[in-house]
mmCIF file of C-alpha atoms in Angstrom:
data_model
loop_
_atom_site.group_PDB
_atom_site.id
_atom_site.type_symbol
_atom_site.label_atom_id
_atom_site.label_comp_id
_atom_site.label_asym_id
_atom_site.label_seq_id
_atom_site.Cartn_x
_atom_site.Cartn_y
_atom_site.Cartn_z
ATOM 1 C CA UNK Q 1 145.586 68.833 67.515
ATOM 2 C CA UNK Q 2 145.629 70.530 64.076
ATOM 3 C CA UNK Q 3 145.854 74.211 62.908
ATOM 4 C CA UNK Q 4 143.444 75.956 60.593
ATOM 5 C CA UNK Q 5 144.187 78.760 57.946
ATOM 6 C CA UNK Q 6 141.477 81.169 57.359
ATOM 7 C CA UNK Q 7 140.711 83.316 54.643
ATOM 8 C CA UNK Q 8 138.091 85.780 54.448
ATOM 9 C CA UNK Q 9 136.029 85.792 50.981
ATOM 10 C CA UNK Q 10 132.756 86.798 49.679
ATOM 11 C CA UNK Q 11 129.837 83.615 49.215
ATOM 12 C CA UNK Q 12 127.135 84.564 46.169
ATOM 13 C CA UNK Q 13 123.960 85.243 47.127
ATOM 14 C CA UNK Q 14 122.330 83.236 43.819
ATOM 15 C CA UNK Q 15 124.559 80.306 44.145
ATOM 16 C CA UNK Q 16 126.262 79.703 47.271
ATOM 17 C CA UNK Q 17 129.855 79.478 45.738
ATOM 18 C CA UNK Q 18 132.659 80.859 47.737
ATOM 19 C CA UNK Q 19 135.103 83.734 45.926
ATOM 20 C CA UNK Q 20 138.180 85.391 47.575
ATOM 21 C CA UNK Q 21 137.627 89.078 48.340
ATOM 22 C CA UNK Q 22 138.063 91.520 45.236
ATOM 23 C CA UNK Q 23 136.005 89.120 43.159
ATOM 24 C CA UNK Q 24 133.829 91.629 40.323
ATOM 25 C CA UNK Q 25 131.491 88.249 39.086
ATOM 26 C CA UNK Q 26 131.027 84.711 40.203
ATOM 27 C CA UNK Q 27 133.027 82.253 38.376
ATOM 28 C CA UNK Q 28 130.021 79.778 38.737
ATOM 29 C CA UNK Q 29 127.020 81.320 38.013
ATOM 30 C CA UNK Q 30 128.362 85.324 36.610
ATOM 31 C CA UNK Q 31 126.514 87.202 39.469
ATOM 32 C CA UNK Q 32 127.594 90.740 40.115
ATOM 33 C CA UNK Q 33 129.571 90.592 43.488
ATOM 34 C CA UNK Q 34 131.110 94.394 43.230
ATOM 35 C CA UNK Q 35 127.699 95.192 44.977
ATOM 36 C CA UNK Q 36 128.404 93.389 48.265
ATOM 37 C CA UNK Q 37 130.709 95.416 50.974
ATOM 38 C CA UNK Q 38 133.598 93.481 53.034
ATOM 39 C CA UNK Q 39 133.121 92.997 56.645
ATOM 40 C CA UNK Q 40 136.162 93.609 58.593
ATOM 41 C CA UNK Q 41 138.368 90.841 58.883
ATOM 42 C CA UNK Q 42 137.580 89.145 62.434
ATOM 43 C CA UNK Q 43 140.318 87.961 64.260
ATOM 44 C CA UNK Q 44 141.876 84.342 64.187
ATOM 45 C CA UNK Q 45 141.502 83.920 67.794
ATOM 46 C CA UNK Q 46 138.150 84.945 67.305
ATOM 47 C CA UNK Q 47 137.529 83.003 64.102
ATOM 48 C CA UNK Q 48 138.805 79.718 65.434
ATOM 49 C CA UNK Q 49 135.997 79.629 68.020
ATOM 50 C CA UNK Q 50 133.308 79.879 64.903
ATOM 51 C CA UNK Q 51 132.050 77.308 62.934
ATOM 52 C CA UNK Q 52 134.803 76.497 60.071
ATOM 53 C CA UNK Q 53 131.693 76.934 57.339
ATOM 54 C CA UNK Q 54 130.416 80.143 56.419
ATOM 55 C CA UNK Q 55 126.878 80.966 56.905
ATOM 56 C CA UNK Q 56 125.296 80.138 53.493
ATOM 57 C CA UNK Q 57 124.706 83.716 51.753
ATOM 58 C CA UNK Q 58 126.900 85.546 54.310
ATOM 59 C CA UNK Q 59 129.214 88.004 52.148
ATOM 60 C CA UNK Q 60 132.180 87.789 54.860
ATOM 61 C CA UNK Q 61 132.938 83.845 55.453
ATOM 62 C CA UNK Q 62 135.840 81.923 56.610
ATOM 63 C CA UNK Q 63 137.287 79.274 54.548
ATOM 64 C CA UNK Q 64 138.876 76.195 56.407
ATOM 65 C CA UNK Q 65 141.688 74.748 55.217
ATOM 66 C CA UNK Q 66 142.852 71.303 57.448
ATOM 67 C CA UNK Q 67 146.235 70.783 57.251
ATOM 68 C CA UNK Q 68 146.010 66.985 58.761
ATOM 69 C CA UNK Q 69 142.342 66.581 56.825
ATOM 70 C CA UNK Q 70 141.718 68.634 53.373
ATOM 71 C CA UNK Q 71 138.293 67.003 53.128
ATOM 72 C CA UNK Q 72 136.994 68.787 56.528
ATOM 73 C CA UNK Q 73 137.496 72.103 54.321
ATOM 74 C CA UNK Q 74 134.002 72.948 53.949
ATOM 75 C CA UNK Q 75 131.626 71.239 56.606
ATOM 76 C CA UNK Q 76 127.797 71.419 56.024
ATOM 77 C CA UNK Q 77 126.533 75.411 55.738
ATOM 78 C CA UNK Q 78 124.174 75.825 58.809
ATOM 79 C CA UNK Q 79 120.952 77.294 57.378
ATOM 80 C CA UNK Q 80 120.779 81.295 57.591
ATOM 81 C CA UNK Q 81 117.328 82.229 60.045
ATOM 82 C CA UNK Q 82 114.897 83.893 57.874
ATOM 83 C CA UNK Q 83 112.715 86.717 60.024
ATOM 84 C CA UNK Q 84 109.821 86.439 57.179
ATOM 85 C CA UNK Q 85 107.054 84.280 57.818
ATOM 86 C CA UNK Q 86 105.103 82.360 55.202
ATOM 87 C CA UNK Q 87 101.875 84.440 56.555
ATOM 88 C CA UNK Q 88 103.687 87.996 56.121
ATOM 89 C CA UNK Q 89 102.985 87.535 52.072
ATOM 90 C CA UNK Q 90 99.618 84.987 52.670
ATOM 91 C CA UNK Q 91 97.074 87.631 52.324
ATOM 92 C CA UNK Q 92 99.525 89.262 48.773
ATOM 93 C CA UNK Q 93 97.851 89.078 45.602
ATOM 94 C CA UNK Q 94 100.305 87.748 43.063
ATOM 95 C CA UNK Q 95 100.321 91.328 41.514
ATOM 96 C CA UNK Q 96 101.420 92.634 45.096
ATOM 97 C CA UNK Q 97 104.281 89.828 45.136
ATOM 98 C CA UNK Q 98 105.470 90.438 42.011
ATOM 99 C CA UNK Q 99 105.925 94.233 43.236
ATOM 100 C CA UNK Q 100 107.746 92.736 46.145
ATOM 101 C CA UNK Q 101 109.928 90.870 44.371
ATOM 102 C CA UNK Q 102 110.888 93.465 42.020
ATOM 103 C CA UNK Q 103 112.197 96.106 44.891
ATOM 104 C CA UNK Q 104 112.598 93.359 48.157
ATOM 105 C CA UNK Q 105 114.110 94.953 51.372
ATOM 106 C CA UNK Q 106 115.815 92.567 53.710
ATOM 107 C CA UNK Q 107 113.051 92.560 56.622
ATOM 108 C CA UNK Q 108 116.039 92.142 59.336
ATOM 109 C CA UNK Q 109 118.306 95.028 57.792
ATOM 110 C CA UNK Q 110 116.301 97.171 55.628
ATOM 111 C CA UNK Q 111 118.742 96.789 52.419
ATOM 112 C CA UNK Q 112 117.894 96.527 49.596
ATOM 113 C CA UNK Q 113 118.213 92.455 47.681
ATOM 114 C CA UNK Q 114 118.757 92.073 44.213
ATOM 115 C CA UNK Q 115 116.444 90.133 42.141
ATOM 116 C CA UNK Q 116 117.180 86.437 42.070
ATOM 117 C CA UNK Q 117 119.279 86.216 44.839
ATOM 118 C CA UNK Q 118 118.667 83.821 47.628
ATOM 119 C CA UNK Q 119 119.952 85.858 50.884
ATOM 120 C CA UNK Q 120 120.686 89.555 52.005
ATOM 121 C CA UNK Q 121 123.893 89.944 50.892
ATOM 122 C CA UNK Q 122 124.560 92.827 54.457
ATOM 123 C CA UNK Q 123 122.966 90.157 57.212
ATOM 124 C CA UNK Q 124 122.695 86.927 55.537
ATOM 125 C CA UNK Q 125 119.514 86.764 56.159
ATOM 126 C CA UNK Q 126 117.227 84.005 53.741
ATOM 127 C CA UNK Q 127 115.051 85.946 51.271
ATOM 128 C CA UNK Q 128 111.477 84.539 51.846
ATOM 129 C CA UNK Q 129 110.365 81.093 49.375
ATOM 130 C CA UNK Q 130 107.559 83.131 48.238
ATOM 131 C CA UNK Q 131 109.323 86.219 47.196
ATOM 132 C CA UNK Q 132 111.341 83.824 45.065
ATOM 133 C CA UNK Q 133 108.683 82.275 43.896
ATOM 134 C CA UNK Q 134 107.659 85.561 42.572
ATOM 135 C CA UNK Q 135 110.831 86.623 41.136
ATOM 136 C CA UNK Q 136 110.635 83.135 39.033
ATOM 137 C CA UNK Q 137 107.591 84.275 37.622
ATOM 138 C CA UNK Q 138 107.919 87.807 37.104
ATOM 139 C CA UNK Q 139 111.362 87.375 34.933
ATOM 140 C CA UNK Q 140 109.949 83.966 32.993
ATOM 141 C CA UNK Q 141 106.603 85.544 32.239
ATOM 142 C CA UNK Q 142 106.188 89.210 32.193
ATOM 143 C CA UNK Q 143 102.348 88.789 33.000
ATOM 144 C CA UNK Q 144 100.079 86.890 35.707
ATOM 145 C CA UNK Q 145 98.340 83.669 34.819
ATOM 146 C CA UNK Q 146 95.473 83.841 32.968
ATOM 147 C CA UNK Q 147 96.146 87.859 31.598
ATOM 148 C CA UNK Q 148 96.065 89.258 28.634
ATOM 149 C CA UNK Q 149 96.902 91.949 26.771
ATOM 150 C CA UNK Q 150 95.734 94.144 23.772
ATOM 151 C CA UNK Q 151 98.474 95.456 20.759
ATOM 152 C CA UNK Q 152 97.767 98.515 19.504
ATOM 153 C CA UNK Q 153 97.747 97.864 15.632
ATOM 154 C CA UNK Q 154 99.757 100.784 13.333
ATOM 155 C CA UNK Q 155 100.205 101.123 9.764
ATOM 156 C CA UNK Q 156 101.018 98.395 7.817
ATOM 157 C CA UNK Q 157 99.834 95.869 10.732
ATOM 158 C CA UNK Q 158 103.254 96.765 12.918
ATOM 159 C CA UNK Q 159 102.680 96.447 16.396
ATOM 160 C CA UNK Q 160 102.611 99.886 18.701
ATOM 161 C CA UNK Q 161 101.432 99.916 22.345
ATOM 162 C CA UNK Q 162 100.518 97.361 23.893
ATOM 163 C CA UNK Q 163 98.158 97.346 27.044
ATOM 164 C CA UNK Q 164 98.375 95.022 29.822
ATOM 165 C CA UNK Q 165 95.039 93.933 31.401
ATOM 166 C CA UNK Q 166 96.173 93.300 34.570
ATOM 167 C CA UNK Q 167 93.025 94.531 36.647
ATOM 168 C CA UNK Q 168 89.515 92.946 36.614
ATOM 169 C CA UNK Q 169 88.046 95.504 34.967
ATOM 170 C CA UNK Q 170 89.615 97.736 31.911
ATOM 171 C CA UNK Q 171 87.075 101.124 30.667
ATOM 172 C CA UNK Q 172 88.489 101.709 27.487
ATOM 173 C CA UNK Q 173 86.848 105.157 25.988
ATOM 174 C CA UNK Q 174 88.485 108.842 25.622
ATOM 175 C CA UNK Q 175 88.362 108.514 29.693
ATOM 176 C CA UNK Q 176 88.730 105.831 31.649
ATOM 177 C CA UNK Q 177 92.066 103.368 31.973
ATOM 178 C CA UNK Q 178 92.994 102.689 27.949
ATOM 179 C CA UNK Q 179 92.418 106.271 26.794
ATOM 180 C CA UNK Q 180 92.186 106.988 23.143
ATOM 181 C CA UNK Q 181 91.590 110.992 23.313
ATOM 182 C CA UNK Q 182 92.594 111.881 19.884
ATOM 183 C CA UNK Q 183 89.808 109.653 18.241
ATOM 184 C CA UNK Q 184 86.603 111.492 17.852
ATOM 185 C CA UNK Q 185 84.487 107.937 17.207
ATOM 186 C CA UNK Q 186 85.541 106.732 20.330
ATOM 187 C CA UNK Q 187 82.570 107.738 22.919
ATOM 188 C CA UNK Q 188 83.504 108.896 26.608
ATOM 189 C CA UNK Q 189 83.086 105.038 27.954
ATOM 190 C CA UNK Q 190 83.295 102.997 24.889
ATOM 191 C CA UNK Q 191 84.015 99.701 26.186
ATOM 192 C CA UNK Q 192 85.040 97.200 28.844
ATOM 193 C CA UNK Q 193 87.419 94.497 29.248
ATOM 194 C CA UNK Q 194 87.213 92.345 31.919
ATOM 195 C CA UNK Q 195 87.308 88.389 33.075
ATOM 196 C CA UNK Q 196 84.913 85.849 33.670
ATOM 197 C CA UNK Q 197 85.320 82.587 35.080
ATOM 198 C CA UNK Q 198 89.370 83.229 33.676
ATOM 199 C CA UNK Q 199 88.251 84.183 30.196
ATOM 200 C CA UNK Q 200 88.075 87.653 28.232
ATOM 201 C CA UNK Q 201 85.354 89.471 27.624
ATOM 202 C CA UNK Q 202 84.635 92.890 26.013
ATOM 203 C CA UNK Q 203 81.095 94.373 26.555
ATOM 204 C CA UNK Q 204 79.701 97.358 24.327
ATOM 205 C CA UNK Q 205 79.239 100.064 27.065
ATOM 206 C CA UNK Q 206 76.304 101.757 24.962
ATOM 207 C CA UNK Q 207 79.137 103.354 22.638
ATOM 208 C CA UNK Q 208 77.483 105.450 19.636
ATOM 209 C CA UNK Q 209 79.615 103.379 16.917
ATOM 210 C CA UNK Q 210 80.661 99.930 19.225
ATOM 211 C CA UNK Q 211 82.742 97.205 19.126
ATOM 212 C CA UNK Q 212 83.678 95.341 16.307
ATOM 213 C CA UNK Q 213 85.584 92.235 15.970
ATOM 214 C CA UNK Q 214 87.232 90.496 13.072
ATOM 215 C CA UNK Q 215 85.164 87.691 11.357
ATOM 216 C CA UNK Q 216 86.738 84.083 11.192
ATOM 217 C CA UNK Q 217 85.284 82.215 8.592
ATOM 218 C CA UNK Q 218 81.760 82.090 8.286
ATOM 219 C CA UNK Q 219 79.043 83.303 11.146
ATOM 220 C CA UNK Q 220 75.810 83.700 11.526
ATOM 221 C CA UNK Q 221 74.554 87.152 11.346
ATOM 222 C CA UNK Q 222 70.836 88.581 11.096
ATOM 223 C CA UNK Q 223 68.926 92.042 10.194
ATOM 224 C CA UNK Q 224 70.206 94.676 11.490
ATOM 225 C CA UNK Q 225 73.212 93.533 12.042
ATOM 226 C CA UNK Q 226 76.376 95.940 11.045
ATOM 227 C CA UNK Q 227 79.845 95.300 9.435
ATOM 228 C CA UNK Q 228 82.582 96.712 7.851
ATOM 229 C CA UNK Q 229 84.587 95.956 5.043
ATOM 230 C CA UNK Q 230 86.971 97.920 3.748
ATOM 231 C CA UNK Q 231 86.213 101.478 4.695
ATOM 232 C CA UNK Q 232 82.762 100.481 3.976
ATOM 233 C CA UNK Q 233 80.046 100.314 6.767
ATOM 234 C CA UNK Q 234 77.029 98.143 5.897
ATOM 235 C CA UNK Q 235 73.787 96.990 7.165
ATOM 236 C CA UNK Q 236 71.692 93.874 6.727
ATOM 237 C CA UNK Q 237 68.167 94.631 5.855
ATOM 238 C CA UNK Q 238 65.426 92.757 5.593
ATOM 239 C CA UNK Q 239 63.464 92.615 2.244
ATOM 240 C CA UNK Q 240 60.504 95.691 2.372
ATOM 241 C CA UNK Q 241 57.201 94.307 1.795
ATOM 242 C CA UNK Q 242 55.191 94.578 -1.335
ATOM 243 C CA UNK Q 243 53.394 97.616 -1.844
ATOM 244 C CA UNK Q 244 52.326 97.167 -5.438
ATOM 245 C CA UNK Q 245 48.894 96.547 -4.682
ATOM 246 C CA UNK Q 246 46.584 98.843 -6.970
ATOM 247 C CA UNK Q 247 45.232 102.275 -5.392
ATOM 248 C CA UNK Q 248 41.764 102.765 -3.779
ATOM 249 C CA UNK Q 249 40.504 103.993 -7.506
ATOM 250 C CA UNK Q 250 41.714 100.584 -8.871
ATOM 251 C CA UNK Q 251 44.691 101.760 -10.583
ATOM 252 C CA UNK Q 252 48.617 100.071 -10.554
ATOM 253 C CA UNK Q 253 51.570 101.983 -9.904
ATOM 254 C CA UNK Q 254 54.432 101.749 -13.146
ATOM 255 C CA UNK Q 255 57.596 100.462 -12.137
ATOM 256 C CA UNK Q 256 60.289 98.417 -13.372
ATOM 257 C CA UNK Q 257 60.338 94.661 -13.585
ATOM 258 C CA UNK Q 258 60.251 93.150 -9.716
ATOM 259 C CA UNK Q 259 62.877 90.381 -8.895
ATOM 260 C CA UNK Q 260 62.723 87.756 -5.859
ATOM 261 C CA UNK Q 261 65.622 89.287 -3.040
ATOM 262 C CA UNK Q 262 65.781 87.698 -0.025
ATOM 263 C CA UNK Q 263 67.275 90.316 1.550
ATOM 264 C CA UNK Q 264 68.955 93.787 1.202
ATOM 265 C CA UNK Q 265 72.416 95.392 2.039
ATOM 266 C CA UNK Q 266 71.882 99.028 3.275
ATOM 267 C CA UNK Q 267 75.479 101.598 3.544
ATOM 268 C CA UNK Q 268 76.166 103.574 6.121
ATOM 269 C CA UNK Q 269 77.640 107.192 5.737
ATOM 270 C CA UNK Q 270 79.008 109.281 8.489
ATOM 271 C CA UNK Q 271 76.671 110.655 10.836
ATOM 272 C CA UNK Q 272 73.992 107.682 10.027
ATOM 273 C CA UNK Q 273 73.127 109.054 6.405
ATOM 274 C CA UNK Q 274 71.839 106.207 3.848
ATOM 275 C CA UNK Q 275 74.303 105.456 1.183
ATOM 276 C CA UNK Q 276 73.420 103.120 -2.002
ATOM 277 C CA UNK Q 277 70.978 100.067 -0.882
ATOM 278 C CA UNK Q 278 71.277 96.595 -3.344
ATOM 279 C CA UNK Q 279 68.497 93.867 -3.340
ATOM 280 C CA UNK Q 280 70.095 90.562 -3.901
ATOM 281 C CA UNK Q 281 69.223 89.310 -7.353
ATOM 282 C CA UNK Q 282 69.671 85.911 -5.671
ATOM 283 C CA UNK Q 283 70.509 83.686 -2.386
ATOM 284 C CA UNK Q 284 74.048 85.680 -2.334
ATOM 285 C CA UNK Q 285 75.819 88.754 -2.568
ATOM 286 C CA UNK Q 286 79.187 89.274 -3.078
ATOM 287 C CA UNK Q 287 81.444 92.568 -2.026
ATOM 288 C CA UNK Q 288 84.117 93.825 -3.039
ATOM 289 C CA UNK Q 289 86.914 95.757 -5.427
ATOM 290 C CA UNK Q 290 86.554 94.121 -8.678
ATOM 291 C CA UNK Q 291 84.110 91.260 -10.186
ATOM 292 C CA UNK Q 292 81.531 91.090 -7.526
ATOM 293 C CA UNK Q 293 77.591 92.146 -7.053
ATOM 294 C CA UNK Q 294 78.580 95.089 -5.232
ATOM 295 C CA UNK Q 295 82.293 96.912 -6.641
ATOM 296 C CA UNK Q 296 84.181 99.762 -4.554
ATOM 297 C CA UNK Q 297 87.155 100.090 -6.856
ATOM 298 C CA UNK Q 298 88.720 103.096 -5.263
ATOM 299 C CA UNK Q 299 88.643 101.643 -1.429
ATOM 300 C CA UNK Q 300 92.405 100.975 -1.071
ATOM 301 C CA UNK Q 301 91.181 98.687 2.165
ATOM 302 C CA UNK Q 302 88.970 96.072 0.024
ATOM 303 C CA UNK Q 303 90.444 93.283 -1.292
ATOM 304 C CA UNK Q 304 89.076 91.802 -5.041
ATOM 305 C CA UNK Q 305 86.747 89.326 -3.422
ATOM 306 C CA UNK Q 306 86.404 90.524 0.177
ATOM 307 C CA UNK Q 307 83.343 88.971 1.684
ATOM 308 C CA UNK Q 308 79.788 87.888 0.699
ATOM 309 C CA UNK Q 309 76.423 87.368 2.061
ATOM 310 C CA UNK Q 310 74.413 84.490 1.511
ATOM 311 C CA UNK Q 311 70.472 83.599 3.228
ATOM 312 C CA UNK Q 312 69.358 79.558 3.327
ATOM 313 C CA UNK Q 313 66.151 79.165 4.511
ATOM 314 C CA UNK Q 314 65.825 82.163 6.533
ATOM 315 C CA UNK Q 315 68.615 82.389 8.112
ATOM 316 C CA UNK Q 316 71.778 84.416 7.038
ATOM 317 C CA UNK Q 317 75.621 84.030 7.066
ATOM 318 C CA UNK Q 318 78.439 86.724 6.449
ATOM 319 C CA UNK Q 319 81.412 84.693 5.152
ATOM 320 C CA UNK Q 320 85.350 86.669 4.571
ATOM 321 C CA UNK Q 321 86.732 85.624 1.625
ATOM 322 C CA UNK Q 322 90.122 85.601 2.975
ATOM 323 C CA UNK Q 323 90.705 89.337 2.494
ATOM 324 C CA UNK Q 324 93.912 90.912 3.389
ATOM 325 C CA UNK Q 325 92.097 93.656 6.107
ATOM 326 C CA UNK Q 326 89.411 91.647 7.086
ATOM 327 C CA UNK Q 327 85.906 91.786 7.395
ATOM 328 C CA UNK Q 328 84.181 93.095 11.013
ATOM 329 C CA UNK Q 329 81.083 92.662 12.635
ATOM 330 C CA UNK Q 330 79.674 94.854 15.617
ATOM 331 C CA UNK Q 331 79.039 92.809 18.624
ATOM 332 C CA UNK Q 332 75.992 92.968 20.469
ATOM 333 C CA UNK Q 333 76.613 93.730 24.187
ATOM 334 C CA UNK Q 334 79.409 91.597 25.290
ATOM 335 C CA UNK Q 335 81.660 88.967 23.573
ATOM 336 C CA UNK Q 336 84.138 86.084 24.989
ATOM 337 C CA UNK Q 337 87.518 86.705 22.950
ATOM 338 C CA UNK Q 338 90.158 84.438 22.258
ATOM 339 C CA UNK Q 339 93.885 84.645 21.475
ATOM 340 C CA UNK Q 340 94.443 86.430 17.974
ATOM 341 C CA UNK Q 341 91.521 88.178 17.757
ATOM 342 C CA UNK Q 342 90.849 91.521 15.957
ATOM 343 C CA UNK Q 343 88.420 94.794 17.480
ATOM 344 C CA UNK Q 344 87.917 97.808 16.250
ATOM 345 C CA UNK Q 345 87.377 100.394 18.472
ATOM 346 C CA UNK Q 346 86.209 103.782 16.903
ATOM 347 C CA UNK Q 347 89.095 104.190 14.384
ATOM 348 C CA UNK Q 348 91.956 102.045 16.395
ATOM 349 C CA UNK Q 349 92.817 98.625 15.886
ATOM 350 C CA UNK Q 350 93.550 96.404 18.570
ATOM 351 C CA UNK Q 351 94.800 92.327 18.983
ATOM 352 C CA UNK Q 352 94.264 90.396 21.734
ATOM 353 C CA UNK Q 353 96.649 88.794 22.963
ATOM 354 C CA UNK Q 354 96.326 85.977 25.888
ATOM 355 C CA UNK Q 355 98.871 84.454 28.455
ATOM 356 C CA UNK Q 356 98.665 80.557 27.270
ATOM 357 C CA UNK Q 357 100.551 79.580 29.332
#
């Protein structure tokens, strides 16, 4: 018959290593252990009657030390009874476990667990597989799958807010859940983001000035259709029919010399005025600073060569020219958005961002 030492010591809740009593951090894995309070010591008469192992994730263990056999130090740690059922977090949205996970209470002692630990460090008791799971996810990606989120662009294109879209549905306007109250072109309920089939989508909610997004390349646009450049608003018109026909008493009207124009590009002012109008002399027309068909030399916001129009065979495409701002066209009820897109929004500019992963 051999004796048995025991010491009392404190076993981490993240990675099961044992630590004599006093221990501030775990030599293994660095966990705080000043948070954990020592049982009283239980007797060795008591003690010897226990299991030599520890519970695994007990704070108060016993360490066995065999004089006659070292190697039956540590025998194999019993597993600790968990009192949390896989169907207590079944009917949790992975929003509402992520909440969990952040502030978990030991359901057999009502303290409170840190995150990323595996067991109560007052009972022992196993935190629950699916609160970990959460945990995992919360602290290695800060947002749920398939989520995005919109950056508030300042000055200068630094970032400023940013706006997780963690709901299904997102009223952006001067009420609603992304409130913009200082911006008079935003309308009450301007806009809404939402998801569809686990994509992005924005939909014009009838705003008085909508929802413009930044123009990749070339697309297809057609009359009527609005976008800015610059600080400039424009329109696409469609060439007004001829009305040079001669009056009922047979005479012409004088005017200058007609030229072909497939189409026409209409300003906008502020409150819906007409600004200047220009007839393409030909298939194109090209905006700009400096050097094009149509100049705004004093609009800090246009580039040299910032976008152009062009018509083929009746149909008509708005190309930007790689200008530094960008060139924007307002969407017509809703739009699908990918990662990296520009809106505008009244006067704020927003990029979407989406969870890739």
């Amino acid at each position: 018959m051999h004796t048995e030492q025991h010491e009392i010591g404190i076993v981490c809740g993240q990675c099961d290593l044992w630590s004599p009593m006093g221990t501030a951090r775990c030599p293994e894995c660095a966990n705080d252990l000043a948070l954990f309070t020592p049982r009283r010591a239980s007797s060795p008469a008591t003690s010897a009657r226990r299991s030599p192992t520890p519970a695994a994730g007990s704070i108060a263990g016993t360490r066995a030390e065999a004089r006659l056999d070292p190697t039956s130090a540590r025998g194999p740690a019993r597993s600790p009874k968990t009192t949390s059922s896989k169907s207590e977090f079944a009917e949790l949205s992975q929003e509402e476990l992520m909440e969990q996970a952040r502030n978990y209470v030991c359901r057999s002692c009502s303290s409170g667990v840190p995150s990323g630990h595996k067991f109560c460090g007052r009972c022992g008791t196993a935190v629950p597989p699916e609160i970990l799971s959460a945990q995992t996810l919360f602290f290695g990606d800060m947002q749920n799958p398939a989520k995005a989120k919109l950056i508030l662009i300042r000055g200068e294109g630094m970032d400023g807010l940013s706006f997780h879209l963690k709901a299904e549905q997102h009223i952006v306007g001067r009420n609603g859940q992304l409130v913009f109250p200082d911006d008079p072109f935003v309308s009450p309920k301007h806009a809404n983001f939402f998801y569809r089939d686990g994509k992005l989508v924005v939909r014009d909610e009838g705003s008085l000035n909508g929802v413009y997004i930044r123009v990749r390349g070339t697309i297809d646009i057609t009359p009527g259709d609005t976008f800015l450049a610059g600080e400039q608003l424009f329109r696409l018109d469609p060439t007004p029919r001829a009305s040079d026909g001669q009056d009922p008493d047979g005479t012409f009207f004088y005017s200058s010399p007609k030229h072909p124009s497939p189409f026409r590009l209409t300003q906008v002012l502020q409150g819906g005025a007409v600004g200047m109008t220009v007839c393409a002399r030909g298939s194109s027309l090209q905006i700009g600073r400096e050097g094009g068909d149509l100049n705004f030399p004093v609009d800090l916001y246009m580039s040299g060569s910032h976008c152009r129009l062009e018509e083929h065979n009746g149909k008509f495409t708005l190309t930007d020219l790689n200008s530094r701002n960008g060139t924007y066209v307002r969407i017509k009820s809703e739009r699908e958005l990918a990662h990296g897109d520009y809106l505008f929004i009244g006067r704020k500019l927003l990029r979407v961002e989406l969870n890739t992963n």
